[in-house]
Structure formats: structure tokens, C-alpha cells
XYZ file of C-alpha atoms in Angstrom:
725
model
C 166.008 204.330 276.766
C 166.998 203.559 280.672
C 166.189 206.897 281.880
C 163.001 206.845 280.425
C 162.307 203.556 281.977
C 163.818 204.928 285.121
C 161.543 207.862 285.173
C 158.286 205.741 284.216
C 158.839 203.138 287.188
C 159.374 206.212 289.883
C 155.970 207.353 288.785
C 154.290 203.922 289.040
C 155.921 203.359 292.481
C 154.592 206.974 293.758
C 151.157 205.917 292.079
C 151.144 202.733 294.186
C 151.465 200.575 291.318
C 154.317 198.371 292.814
C 154.010 195.612 290.723
C 154.180 197.250 286.998
C 157.342 199.360 289.141
C 158.920 196.306 290.491
C 158.742 195.009 286.716
C 160.544 197.884 285.226
C 163.323 197.792 287.909
C 163.873 193.890 287.195
C 163.942 194.714 283.851
C 166.796 197.662 283.836
C 168.931 195.083 286.108
C 168.496 192.694 284.002
C 170.021 195.108 281.310
C 172.715 196.169 283.609
C 173.233 194.437 286.732
C 175.168 197.477 288.000
C 172.379 200.043 287.375
C 172.602 202.390 290.646
C 169.561 204.105 290.684
C 167.460 200.554 289.645
C 169.574 198.721 292.578
C 168.612 201.765 295.095
C 165.212 202.580 293.984
C 164.179 198.613 293.683
C 165.660 198.440 297.342
C 163.755 201.106 298.536
C 160.254 199.692 296.931
C 161.119 196.399 298.159
C 161.358 197.494 301.849
C 158.192 199.030 301.397
C 156.884 195.858 300.341
C 158.058 194.065 303.551
C 160.969 192.004 301.541
C 163.519 192.873 303.648
C 166.109 190.691 302.380
C 165.850 191.730 298.873
C 165.832 195.338 300.052
C 169.224 194.482 301.748
C 170.746 192.830 298.517
C 169.498 195.706 296.497
C 170.659 198.297 298.807
C 173.921 196.895 299.667
C 174.961 196.362 295.895
C 174.222 200.193 295.603
C 176.326 201.194 298.306
C 179.061 199.135 297.389
C 178.559 201.193 293.871
C 178.955 204.339 295.791
C 180.836 203.729 298.908
C 180.945 207.295 299.578
C 177.451 208.205 299.964
C 176.491 208.018 303.865
C 173.039 207.763 303.409
C 173.192 204.485 301.450
C 175.441 203.157 304.166
C 173.215 204.101 306.604
C 170.201 202.341 304.751
C 172.161 199.264 304.073
C 173.021 199.057 308.157
C 169.361 199.380 309.175
C 167.855 196.686 306.820
C 170.896 194.767 308.389
C 169.773 195.444 311.808
C 166.272 194.276 310.697
C 167.663 191.048 309.793
C 169.442 190.694 313.074
C 172.665 190.415 311.021
C 174.304 192.897 313.815
C 177.991 192.628 313.091
C 177.333 193.683 309.645
C 174.979 196.480 310.684
C 177.594 197.713 313.011
C 180.287 197.928 310.298
C 178.035 199.553 307.548
C 176.813 202.143 310.556
C 180.567 202.754 311.058
C 181.143 203.605 307.184
C 177.792 206.068 307.722
C 179.699 207.767 310.485
C 183.053 207.601 308.973
C 181.749 210.085 306.502
C 179.327 212.014 308.358
C 180.946 212.027 312.162
C 177.455 213.718 313.451
C 174.830 211.726 311.535
C 172.320 211.305 314.173
C 170.115 208.530 313.107
C 173.757 206.550 312.635
C 174.705 207.052 315.968
C 171.275 206.174 317.583
C 170.772 202.799 315.355
C 174.551 202.088 316.394
C 174.253 202.536 319.800
C 171.105 200.219 319.401
C 173.123 197.447 317.666
C 176.273 197.894 320.142
C 173.733 197.194 322.982
C 172.802 194.305 321.429
C 176.232 192.546 320.680
C 176.393 193.847 324.915
C 179.284 196.199 323.689
C 177.550 198.434 326.318
C 180.649 200.997 326.901
C 180.684 201.607 323.043
C 176.763 201.772 322.758
C 176.893 204.527 325.872
C 179.549 206.591 323.873
C 177.182 206.703 321.152
C 173.817 207.618 323.234
C 176.379 209.996 324.768
C 176.909 211.898 321.629
C 173.099 211.435 320.533
C 171.781 213.335 323.322
C 174.505 215.899 323.067
C 173.719 216.387 318.926
C 169.866 216.730 320.083
C 168.875 216.991 323.941
C 165.183 216.771 322.779
C 164.907 213.220 321.348
C 163.197 211.455 323.952
C 164.194 208.201 322.021
C 167.951 208.821 322.448
C 167.186 209.234 326.175
C 165.251 206.194 326.655
C 168.046 204.120 325.039
C 170.821 205.606 327.086
C 168.811 204.657 329.993
C 168.352 201.418 329.071
C 172.045 200.567 328.546
C 173.071 202.585 331.603
C 170.581 199.624 334.161
C 171.730 197.040 332.024
C 175.627 198.408 332.786
C 174.610 198.389 336.628
C 174.454 202.305 336.620
C 170.689 202.640 338.182
C 171.267 206.624 339.829
C 172.537 207.517 336.112
C 169.956 205.303 334.311
C 167.206 207.321 335.996
C 168.325 210.145 335.207
C 168.132 209.332 331.472
C 164.844 207.512 331.848
C 163.244 210.469 333.456
C 164.394 212.839 330.914
C 162.692 210.048 328.338
C 159.291 209.978 329.946
C 159.112 213.866 329.919
C 160.011 214.059 326.362
C 157.996 211.166 325.169
C 154.655 211.506 327.347
C 152.570 209.208 324.793
C 155.260 206.357 324.770
C 153.834 203.379 326.852
C 157.261 202.049 327.377
C 159.073 205.422 328.371
C 156.808 205.541 330.924
C 156.729 201.713 331.994
C 160.694 201.581 332.082
C 160.741 204.281 334.472
C 158.095 202.891 336.597
C 160.145 199.556 336.483
C 163.362 201.162 337.617
C 162.173 203.139 340.483
C 160.623 200.386 341.645
C 163.711 198.073 341.990
C 165.399 201.263 343.695
C 162.671 201.766 346.031
C 161.311 205.174 344.367
C 157.678 203.955 344.853
C 155.434 206.722 345.405
C 157.163 208.147 341.826
C 157.037 204.650 340.638
C 153.075 204.741 341.225
C 152.685 208.023 339.251
C 154.716 206.169 336.353
C 152.775 203.506 336.312
C 149.680 205.470 336.027
C 150.866 207.107 333.065
C 151.578 203.875 331.549
C 148.187 202.385 332.261
C 146.602 205.320 330.754
C 148.690 204.727 327.135
C 148.262 200.821 327.684
C 145.260 200.076 329.861
C 144.961 196.727 328.455
C 148.285 195.526 330.355
C 147.818 193.349 333.123
C 151.723 193.378 334.242
C 151.140 197.340 334.869
C 148.150 196.888 336.738
C 150.016 194.461 338.837
C 152.992 196.043 339.133
C 151.113 199.243 340.255
C 149.552 197.511 342.794
C 152.474 196.176 344.400
C 154.025 199.641 344.656
C 150.540 200.934 346.089
C 150.646 198.253 349.031
C 154.318 198.946 349.829
C 153.246 202.759 350.232
C 150.104 201.373 352.055
C 147.427 202.799 349.819
C 145.358 199.808 350.091
C 142.450 200.341 348.652
C 143.989 201.863 345.308
C 146.172 198.629 345.627
C 143.188 196.453 345.496
C 141.412 198.477 342.560
C 144.561 197.623 340.383
C 145.047 193.925 341.287
C 141.156 193.819 340.602
C 141.939 195.145 336.755
C 144.812 192.983 336.322
C 142.906 189.850 337.578
C 140.066 190.687 335.095
C 142.433 190.808 332.491
C 144.298 187.407 333.456
C 141.784 185.412 335.508
C 144.091 182.641 335.421
C 147.083 184.076 336.792
C 147.827 182.868 340.285
C 150.668 185.611 341.135
C 148.247 188.337 340.467
C 145.792 186.463 342.507
C 147.926 185.828 345.194
C 148.346 189.840 345.464
C 144.843 190.433 345.835
C 144.820 187.588 348.519
C 147.428 189.452 350.261
C 146.019 193.343 349.640
C 142.407 191.898 351.143
C 144.306 190.100 354.310
C 145.863 193.517 354.886
C 142.175 195.107 354.467
C 140.957 192.426 357.148
C 138.679 191.288 354.747
C 138.979 187.775 355.847
C 136.394 186.263 353.911
C 136.989 187.584 350.781
C 140.954 186.727 351.362
C 140.281 182.800 352.472
C 138.434 182.569 349.025
C 141.536 183.816 347.039
C 143.391 181.646 348.961
C 141.514 178.704 348.618
C 141.685 178.973 344.873
C 145.594 179.268 345.178
C 145.377 175.617 347.055
C 143.764 174.194 344.412
C 146.720 174.657 342.074
C 149.155 172.548 341.434
C 151.937 172.563 344.325
C 151.016 175.787 346.228
C 153.304 176.872 348.773
C 153.117 175.870 352.673
C 152.093 179.864 353.332
C 149.191 179.607 351.286
C 147.401 177.450 353.762
C 149.050 179.265 356.674
C 147.240 182.493 355.372
C 144.035 180.841 354.805
C 143.993 179.489 358.100
C 144.742 182.948 359.681
C 141.830 184.365 357.815
C 139.594 181.477 359.243
C 140.963 182.319 362.727
C 139.903 186.134 362.204
C 136.434 184.633 360.894
C 136.232 182.338 364.049
C 135.849 179.690 361.582
C 137.346 176.831 363.657
C 136.107 173.602 361.651
C 139.459 172.580 360.131
C 141.595 174.537 363.061
C 143.248 171.073 364.276
C 144.396 170.100 360.830
C 145.508 173.663 360.386
C 147.673 173.716 363.707
C 149.118 170.388 362.586
C 150.129 171.610 359.031
C 151.990 174.701 360.053
C 153.568 172.500 362.752
C 155.110 169.911 360.548
C 155.768 173.053 357.821
C 157.894 174.594 360.773
C 159.631 171.884 361.814
C 160.711 171.530 357.891
C 161.904 175.123 358.078
C 159.539 175.900 355.634
C 157.967 179.338 355.470
C 154.161 178.699 356.400
C 152.693 181.612 358.826
C 153.834 184.900 359.945
C 155.258 185.351 363.497
C 152.351 187.255 365.253
C 149.650 184.818 363.528
C 151.732 181.908 365.258
C 151.433 183.479 368.354
C 147.875 183.139 368.233
C 147.956 179.258 367.830
C 150.792 178.181 369.473
C 151.571 177.922 373.107
C 155.212 176.774 372.026
C 157.994 179.158 372.661
C 160.405 176.798 370.354
C 158.051 176.706 367.581
C 157.516 180.768 368.101
C 161.477 181.047 367.897
C 161.746 178.958 364.589
C 158.739 180.719 363.203
C 160.464 184.244 363.422
C 163.493 182.326 362.352
C 162.306 181.259 358.970
C 160.283 184.816 358.668
C 163.805 187.003 359.030
C 165.276 184.316 356.861
C 163.786 185.808 353.728
C 162.979 189.231 354.789
C 165.718 190.612 356.469
C 168.910 188.964 354.661
C 172.544 189.640 355.526
C 173.842 193.145 354.576
C 176.763 195.290 355.604
C 176.397 197.309 358.648
C 176.181 201.000 358.017
C 177.186 201.646 361.694
C 181.036 200.066 361.963
C 181.942 200.643 365.350
C 182.941 204.542 365.516
C 182.627 205.788 368.412
C 179.910 208.828 369.317
C 180.158 211.302 371.840
C 176.801 213.365 372.211
C 175.886 215.686 375.277
C 172.561 213.613 374.920
C 171.941 210.316 374.550
C 170.142 209.565 371.093
C 166.918 207.341 370.618
C 164.997 207.018 367.852
C 161.944 205.094 367.890
C 160.499 203.184 364.331
C 156.816 202.552 364.115
C 154.339 202.578 361.632
C 151.654 203.547 364.636
C 152.404 207.014 365.217
C 148.570 207.574 364.986
C 145.349 206.571 366.595
C 146.450 203.058 367.527
C 147.075 200.783 370.485
C 150.745 201.291 370.240
C 150.501 205.098 370.512
C 148.289 205.545 373.242
C 150.403 203.554 375.360
C 153.203 205.603 374.800
C 152.313 208.921 374.020
C 153.235 209.484 377.801
C 156.416 208.189 377.627
C 157.356 210.284 374.770
C 156.369 213.424 376.477
C 157.991 212.612 379.592
C 161.482 211.813 378.190
C 164.135 213.716 380.397
C 164.999 216.171 377.824
C 168.462 217.191 379.469
C 169.561 213.585 378.720
C 168.107 212.240 375.782
C 167.315 213.549 372.463
C 164.276 211.672 370.816
C 163.638 211.212 367.501
C 160.789 209.368 365.892
C 161.258 207.375 362.462
C 157.425 207.391 361.230
C 156.063 205.183 358.012
C 152.752 206.055 359.661
C 149.853 206.936 357.131
C 148.901 210.734 358.849
C 145.652 209.894 359.924
C 145.543 213.549 361.239
C 143.765 212.529 364.395
C 144.473 214.363 367.873
C 147.071 211.500 368.675
C 148.886 211.897 365.704
C 149.185 215.818 366.594
C 150.341 215.106 370.190
C 153.080 212.554 368.910
C 154.476 215.114 366.491
C 154.965 217.573 369.495
C 156.259 215.088 371.975
C 159.339 214.055 369.940
C 162.719 216.547 369.377
C 162.170 215.298 365.386
C 159.784 213.821 363.705
C 160.929 212.052 360.602
C 158.369 210.930 357.817
C 160.131 207.718 356.369
C 157.409 206.222 354.138
C 158.763 207.242 351.192
C 162.271 206.333 351.838
C 164.038 202.346 350.966
C 164.569 200.777 354.047
C 168.069 201.508 353.270
C 167.834 205.279 352.858
C 165.706 204.931 356.394
C 168.824 203.709 357.648
C 171.317 205.853 356.171
C 169.289 208.633 357.506
C 169.619 207.114 361.181
C 173.239 206.849 360.771
C 173.467 210.381 359.437
C 171.817 211.259 362.822
C 173.968 209.347 365.019
C 171.427 207.797 366.661
C 172.738 206.062 369.345
C 170.013 203.396 370.364
C 167.389 202.624 367.806
C 163.938 200.952 369.354
C 161.777 198.954 367.309
C 158.276 199.074 368.445
C 156.681 196.838 365.403
C 159.145 193.791 365.624
C 157.508 191.260 363.565
C 153.870 192.886 363.288
C 151.485 194.273 360.416
C 153.341 197.041 358.503
C 156.835 196.198 360.485
C 160.192 197.016 358.604
C 162.520 195.154 360.361
C 164.560 195.470 357.535
C 165.783 199.022 358.443
C 167.460 197.970 361.461
C 169.167 195.340 359.439
C 171.537 197.542 358.087
C 172.843 198.297 361.789
C 172.506 202.061 361.321
C 172.598 202.137 365.505
C 175.294 201.212 367.773
C 172.685 199.692 370.063
C 169.489 198.436 368.632
C 166.603 196.733 370.370
C 162.804 196.109 370.135
C 160.222 196.795 372.713
C 155.836 196.679 372.887
C 154.735 196.223 370.107
C 155.778 192.626 369.310
C 155.490 189.432 372.137
C 158.421 187.332 370.916
C 161.882 187.180 369.831
C 162.826 188.362 366.215
C 165.371 185.568 366.228
C 167.768 187.704 364.399
C 171.231 189.059 365.242
C 171.194 192.723 364.233
C 168.513 193.023 367.497
C 170.631 193.535 370.703
C 167.817 193.686 373.187
C 164.031 192.782 373.853
C 162.032 195.255 377.229
C 160.344 192.792 378.929
C 159.809 192.177 382.582
C 160.200 189.170 384.729
C 156.445 187.616 384.242
C 156.411 187.689 380.138
C 159.990 186.406 380.141
C 161.013 184.444 383.337
C 164.805 183.861 383.660
C 164.383 180.097 382.725
C 162.826 181.075 379.500
C 165.451 183.605 378.424
C 166.681 180.799 376.085
C 163.829 180.774 374.007
C 164.840 184.641 372.627
C 167.763 185.662 370.321
C 167.962 188.775 371.949
C 169.153 189.482 375.531
C 166.717 190.258 378.160
C 166.160 193.934 379.790
C 164.105 193.109 382.620
C 161.664 195.950 383.971
C 160.746 195.923 387.962
C 157.207 196.148 387.234
C 155.550 194.869 384.053
C 156.987 195.561 380.661
C 153.877 197.423 379.443
C 153.936 201.233 379.435
C 150.613 203.391 379.960
C 149.651 206.674 379.611
C 148.396 207.951 382.503
C 146.702 211.117 381.250
C 143.641 209.512 379.253
C 140.421 210.322 380.659
C 137.368 208.483 380.708
C 134.055 210.441 380.019
C 132.631 211.436 383.407
C 128.916 210.278 382.027
C 129.698 206.789 380.011
C 127.019 205.515 378.031
C 124.128 202.940 380.033
C 123.810 199.291 379.298
C 120.407 200.167 377.418
C 122.517 202.585 375.323
C 125.603 200.157 374.374
C 122.469 197.133 373.778
C 123.572 195.296 376.966
C 120.338 193.657 379.119
C 120.086 193.555 382.832
C 122.189 190.612 384.517
C 125.683 189.697 384.666
C 128.021 190.662 381.713
C 131.336 188.610 380.957
C 133.026 190.366 378.242
C 136.100 190.328 376.223
C 137.413 193.255 373.854
C 140.267 191.271 372.498
C 140.266 190.614 368.804
C 138.608 187.696 367.583
C 141.203 186.038 366.059
C 142.363 185.348 369.786
C 139.553 183.353 370.657
C 140.255 179.666 369.965
C 137.592 176.737 370.840
C 138.593 175.585 374.099
C 138.813 179.125 375.601
C 135.250 179.841 373.877
C 133.802 176.177 375.142
C 134.827 177.647 379.010
C 133.020 180.876 377.941
C 129.826 179.031 377.170
C 130.038 176.976 380.239
C 129.823 179.804 382.155
C 126.850 181.199 380.542
C 125.326 178.416 381.231
C 125.904 178.250 384.807
C 125.257 181.829 385.410
C 121.513 182.700 384.895
C 120.425 186.145 383.022
C 124.263 186.474 382.195
C 125.600 187.457 378.479
C 128.946 187.808 376.792
C 130.000 190.963 375.498
C 132.409 190.678 372.619
C 133.994 193.262 370.230
C 132.732 192.911 366.590
C 135.568 192.337 364.258
C 133.951 191.512 361.676
C 130.578 190.083 360.353
C 131.673 186.390 359.606
C 133.000 186.169 363.018
C 129.854 187.254 365.027
C 127.708 185.016 362.445
C 130.464 181.874 363.463
C 130.316 182.575 367.192
C 126.607 182.735 367.539
C 126.633 179.463 365.610
C 129.098 177.986 368.084
C 127.116 179.563 371.246
C 124.287 177.467 369.742
C 125.982 174.368 369.301
C 127.012 174.636 372.659
C 123.493 175.047 373.861
C 123.468 178.770 374.455
C 121.108 181.229 372.590
C 122.499 183.260 370.193
C 121.436 186.555 371.439
C 122.770 185.824 374.611
C 126.345 187.049 372.395
C 126.347 190.624 372.569
C 128.966 192.595 370.093
C 130.303 196.076 370.357
C 130.955 198.097 367.371
C 134.759 199.610 367.140
C 134.329 203.167 368.380
C 137.033 206.199 369.642
C 139.360 205.745 372.664
C 137.617 207.592 374.892
C 133.900 205.873 374.622
C 135.360 202.500 374.387
C 136.959 202.591 377.805
C 133.667 204.406 379.210
C 131.733 201.835 377.906
C 133.415 199.017 379.835
C 131.937 200.373 383.317
C 128.990 198.490 382.044
C 130.776 195.067 382.244
C 131.160 192.529 385.336
C 134.098 190.612 384.414
C 136.426 190.763 381.296
C 137.387 186.976 380.544
C 140.880 186.834 378.956
C 141.955 184.612 375.860
C 144.595 181.888 375.315
C 147.117 181.436 374.133
C 147.251 184.949 373.021
C 146.593 187.566 375.900
C 144.719 190.576 376.343
C 147.311 193.076 375.857
C 146.627 196.818 375.455
C 142.757 195.471 376.241
C 143.962 194.301 379.175
C 145.281 197.572 380.509
C 142.283 199.341 379.141
C 139.861 197.073 380.814
C 141.725 197.658 384.061
C 141.969 201.251 383.421
C 138.258 201.343 383.095
C 137.795 199.379 386.415
C 136.942 196.125 385.203
C 138.724 193.102 386.832
C 140.498 190.685 383.978
C 140.417 186.880 384.503
C 143.324 185.085 382.862
C 145.299 181.950 382.422
C 149.060 182.284 382.810
C 150.422 180.836 379.647
C 153.710 179.617 378.201
C 154.819 182.459 375.927
C 155.513 186.498 376.041
C 152.001 186.809 374.452
C 150.542 184.416 377.014
C 151.505 185.766 379.992
C 150.974 189.563 379.422
C 147.636 190.032 381.265
C 149.358 188.079 384.130
C 152.109 190.934 384.323
C 149.531 194.031 384.028
C 147.765 192.260 386.560
C 150.618 192.112 388.591
C 151.492 195.385 388.118
C 148.363 196.861 389.200
C 147.940 194.720 392.269
C 145.643 191.596 391.246
C 147.951 188.987 390.991
C 145.453 186.631 392.476
C 143.389 186.973 389.510
C 146.017 185.176 387.217
C 145.598 181.767 387.044
C 147.946 178.501 385.853
C 145.017 176.654 383.860
C 141.854 176.869 382.142
C 140.177 174.597 384.785
C 141.120 177.455 387.283
C 140.310 180.082 385.266
C 136.820 178.640 384.986
C 136.383 178.265 388.797
C 137.678 181.619 389.425
C 135.192 183.064 386.797
C 132.447 181.690 387.825
C 133.338 182.116 391.798
C 133.345 186.089 391.070
C 130.128 185.622 388.818
C 128.373 184.044 391.742
C 129.653 185.842 394.785
C 129.011 189.343 394.261
C 130.732 190.818 397.529
C 133.905 188.944 396.381
C 134.015 190.949 392.782
C 133.073 194.088 394.284
C 135.832 193.724 396.889
C 138.381 193.243 394.001
C 136.510 196.245 391.925
C 137.123 198.556 395.103
C 140.909 197.605 395.181
C 141.363 198.192 391.483
C 139.548 201.376 391.882
C 141.755 202.459 395.109
C 145.096 201.355 393.296
C 144.127 202.739 389.671
C 146.160 206.262 390.331
C 149.104 204.515 392.396
C 150.017 201.363 391.305
C 152.714 200.788 388.937
C 151.022 199.722 385.757
C 149.729 203.292 385.484
C 152.574 205.260 386.854
C 154.019 206.753 383.375
C 156.543 208.838 384.810
C 157.497 205.536 387.094
C 158.067 203.594 383.667
C 159.840 206.568 381.870
C 162.631 206.422 384.489
C 162.588 202.727 384.282
C 163.085 202.858 380.519
C 166.205 205.542 380.761
C 167.802 203.808 383.320
C 167.335 200.974 380.530
C 168.804 202.796 377.947
C 171.199 204.449 379.993
C 172.607 201.148 380.855
C 172.744 199.574 377.742
C 174.832 202.472 376.444
C 177.380 202.341 379.190
C 178.044 198.551 378.091
C 178.278 199.899 374.660
C 180.874 202.345 375.597
C 182.787 200.260 377.787
C 183.525 198.039 374.998
C 181.083 195.425 377.090
C 179.279 192.429 375.131
C 175.359 192.476 374.980
C 174.258 190.822 377.836
C 170.841 190.343 379.724
C 170.399 192.597 382.959
C 167.372 193.648 384.754
C 166.532 197.266 385.976
C 166.506 198.179 389.661
C 163.413 200.005 390.687
C 163.236 203.857 390.572
């Protein structure tokens, strides 16, 4: 009778009549509590009905009745695993594997249990056996990778997770796990692709969009990163971390008004970090929105006094004329971004036939730094120096980029390398002297040199201030931008060049037929101009400009149009000073040659303070346009004075805004005096120190030679001056 009942229960079970089947199984077990088939089959039915505890009790009893059955021990172990009774599950898997050593499913599941029990070595042994038994089992590779990751073996984990990603193309978790590991290891390009696969499978995962945005931002694929931040924020509109990411990428894209809106939202959150307001202040500065400038300045200064990160050093240079504040800001910035690491170069002696120089930059493209340095790279004495570029520039395929790639002995693309890997490469190349051309400016990577890949490390040109770190030995400057008494404000030792610190390319051509005033939108009359970035324009200087316009009949002020909001706000400020908005004329960005040529239509360049004209200043002078400046208190505020000294016009550098205003007004009213200055500039343009690329190259090479000789002799890093050559 029990056989017929068992068969009937089986038919009902298969037909989906679970209640009737359960009743029969129950009756059989009341008749015989040790009925093996009833225990087994009722256990399976209970599992299918989601009654895991009942299933475990029934299957477990069946396994005890027939202890030699591997499948029963395995099924019982799986139920115990579901119930999180991990030690019991492990013992049951042990019994199954004792009976069948190559029981693949049991190995896979026991590996998971051992991993959950934090018995990683045993778990890894199971996963190793599993992938050896079935190399095409993607889940085994994935779990093996996760165990290796937990065990602190990321390289081995990466091999397994790559294999899992390949075998499980529709498993979102496998793609996401691989992407996360690659991100943590600095494999950003591959991580971006893995996140793309993950999001194709799980498009509603805000965290995935956020993570992909992060790696795209690191890869400087900013527009794509912004699209990912936008999608993540659509899914989680109240997520402050995502909004912060979007604000920061908008900042990098120089969409100042949009970034400011996000920072304003973040400021309304509970206890926002100080830098939220600091970066909002920078956005306002770029928009020439000065309504809160004084309160923003005081907030930033107070935060720096407390040792809080509130603003980046290049932003601080635009609002502060205090070298002490700039030093403290740089120190705080470096503290979080360049933590101490073990040096890659540890004192080994190099004996090369030529000194190996590496220049590090993201600006090996159509960029101001490249325009200034191209001639230097080409003119380096290849008999004495081997010159390498360490570049993380986006290749803009410009003529400048092509020229630079030809100018170096070796051009290394490091955009996809981590900071450590880039440093490791430099160490393997046995670079003698590393020159950071970025400092703490946008897209800088100071952490590369934090690994100390070279015996001598210096910063030059790109950043007008101290980096306040111990891994930069020297800062290359001149006696105007860093007078001897000011060297105490710098962590680096100062290498003082004899002329201006700024190099220039004397092969830059100005078109023979420059555009006319009409073609560039200028009316007749005296043209004051300033082609500095709009964020350098501060209220105090702008007020001087407006007084000059009011005092000079028919004059206009010609400015660069960085963004529409700045133009709108500056016109409104002009009207508030009693100047018609139309007297501010805005020039669009254009190619370098056209920009140089159009400056011949201006009469006088008015500099900014506390952040002077740098490349824009030498551009103006190269185009024959005189520059009037104020000699400030910081490196950034003394560059124009340095340029004027090296071009033979030191009289155009004043010591106060009052002197600056008086000199500019005198030149605007005295045509003969201005003409004499322009003639003097034209006569010296081809012979002055500022535009003598070969002379500057000799001075830089002498500086490098002196740095290297000190290192070779075991002498400490000290400030020194380069004699004129």
C-alpha cells in the first residue's frame, strides 16, 4: 500500500497538486517516520514551496538514513547554506566530497561557505579545484576572483574576474565586480568599458553610473562623465555624492554657472564641507559675480587658518596677495592628494653619457605651456641631454602636438597609467631630473613625483607658487617673481635664472596682414585691453579701469570673453560705474596666430592683480603691445613685472594701483610717450632676453647641470643662481 501511495504522491507532485501530495507524504511518515523516499520527496516538495526549514529537516533525516549518498549530503548542505547554518553546511559538503572528491557543485558551494566563514585559504583551494575541473564555469571564476580580492591579491583576482566577465557576458554582477576592481587598481580605461557592459545589463543602478562617471572623469572624458552623472542624478536626485560629482565635472568643463547651481544646492545640505563654498566662490569669480566676494574671501582665509581644505592653490592665487596664505593653502592641498609613499629611487648612482631629463605635463597640445616651451624642447643640446615627455594630454592632433612629438627623444603616453605606474616607468628609464610643468594647476598629477622616481625633482613654469611638499627639490624662478627675501615662503629651494623665469618661442609668427579694427569689432578711439582670463579681474582693478574709461573720451575696454555670464556681469558692473555697457568689447577665443595678430589693434594692455598676465603678457609684448602692471606680493602677482624687465620696459611696472592708474592715464593721453614705448618694444623684440629662446635654453640647461652636479657630489639641495650666458 505504501508503494502505491508514494507513486500517487509523486504523480500529484509532478502535476502541481502540492497540497494533495503533501498530505500523502505526511501520512506515509506518520505510518513510518523512517520512510526514506517519503522523507526525500517531501523534502524536495517543501523546498519548492519555499519551506526551507521543513525541507532541511526532511532531507537531513533522509541523509542520516542513507549516509552513503553523495547527492543527499549535497542537497542537505545546500539547505543548511540557505539557512545560514554555515558550519553544519560545511560539514555536509565535506561528507559529499568525501564520497565524490570531484563533485563540482559541492566544491563550488563549499568554497562559498568557506569564504563566508572567512576561511579564505581553504575556500581558494576549492575554487582552484573547481576551475581546474570546469574551466568554462564563469561563476567559479567569479567567486575565485572575489576570494583572491579579499585575500589582498588584486593581480590574481583580476585574472579570475576578467575570465568571469568573458564567460558571463550577461551577468551584471560579474561585469560590475571587474569594473570595481579595475578602478581600485587604476585600470581606468578598462574599468570604463566594464562599467559600460554592467550598465547595459543594469541601467537603473545609480551607483554604476556614478562609478563610470568617476573613471571617465579621471580619463579626462569629461562630456561622457557628465552624461553619466546626469543619469545617476536622475535615478537618485537627492544623492549629494552624485551631485558633488556633477558639480565638479561641470567645474572642470568650465560651465561655471551650472556648477555654481549644484554647489549652492550642496551648501544647503547639513554641514557641507568648507570646499563646497570655496569652489562656489571660484565659480562666481569666473562669472565675475562679485556680490559675495568679501565674505567668500574671509570664509576661505578663516578655513585655511583652521587647516581645512577649502580651495585649490591656483584658485587661492587669484584671490589672495599673501604668500603665507598661499603656502598654507598648498600645504593643505598636498596633504590629502600626495600622502607619503615609499620612494622608488633610493640613492642608486646613475652614470649616463647624457643627463636624462623628463618633462611631465598634460599640456603637450595647443596650450599656453606648449606655446612657451616648444622652442626649448627643440633647442636642447642633444649631446648633453636626453629629453623625455611624460604626457597625459588628450591628443588634440594639432600642429603643436605634432611639433612636440618630434621635439622629444622619447614621448611617453601616460594617460592610462596610474600615478605609481607612471613613476615606475620613469624609474625604469633612469630619469636623472624630473621637471613638473603642472604643479597644482588643472589636470596636474603631483602624486607621480610623490613616488620619487628621480634623484632630482623640480617644478617649472606651469604653477606660480610653492607646492609645499618635500618631494620637489627645486622651483625655477627669477629675482623678480621670487626676490631673495621671499624665498622663505617656499618649500622648494629656488633656482634663480638671470632674466625672466618665463621661456618663449621666438619662432612664433604674426600674420603679415593683421585683422582691422572693424574686423575685430572695435570702434575708433583709444583701446585699453586685457586678455587675461576673466576670473583674474577683481573689483578693485575693474574700478580703476572704469575710471580710466571715464577719463579717456571715446575709449573702450577690449576683453576676452571667457563665458557669457562674465560678459553680462562685467557690463552690468560698468554701468554701475557710470560707463556705457557698449564700451566693453569682448573678443572670442581664436587660434594663437590670429590672437597675436589682432592685438596690434589695441593701444595699451592693462594687467590684473593679484594674479598677473603670464602667457597673455608675453603674447601682448610679442605682438608689440605695451603692458602696464602692478608689482604684487606673490609669484603670480609679479610675473608681468618680470616680463617687462626682460623685454627692456621695467618702467611699466608700478608699485601700487594708484601709480598704475596714473601711468595708464598718462599713456592714454600722451600719444608721443606711448609711441616711444611702442618703438622701444619693437626695436628690442628680436634681441631682448625675454624672446631669446636659445639664451633661455642655455640658462635652463645650466640650471639642470648645476642641480645634477650637486646630486652627484652628494651635496644637499640648496638655492642657487644661474650666471648669465
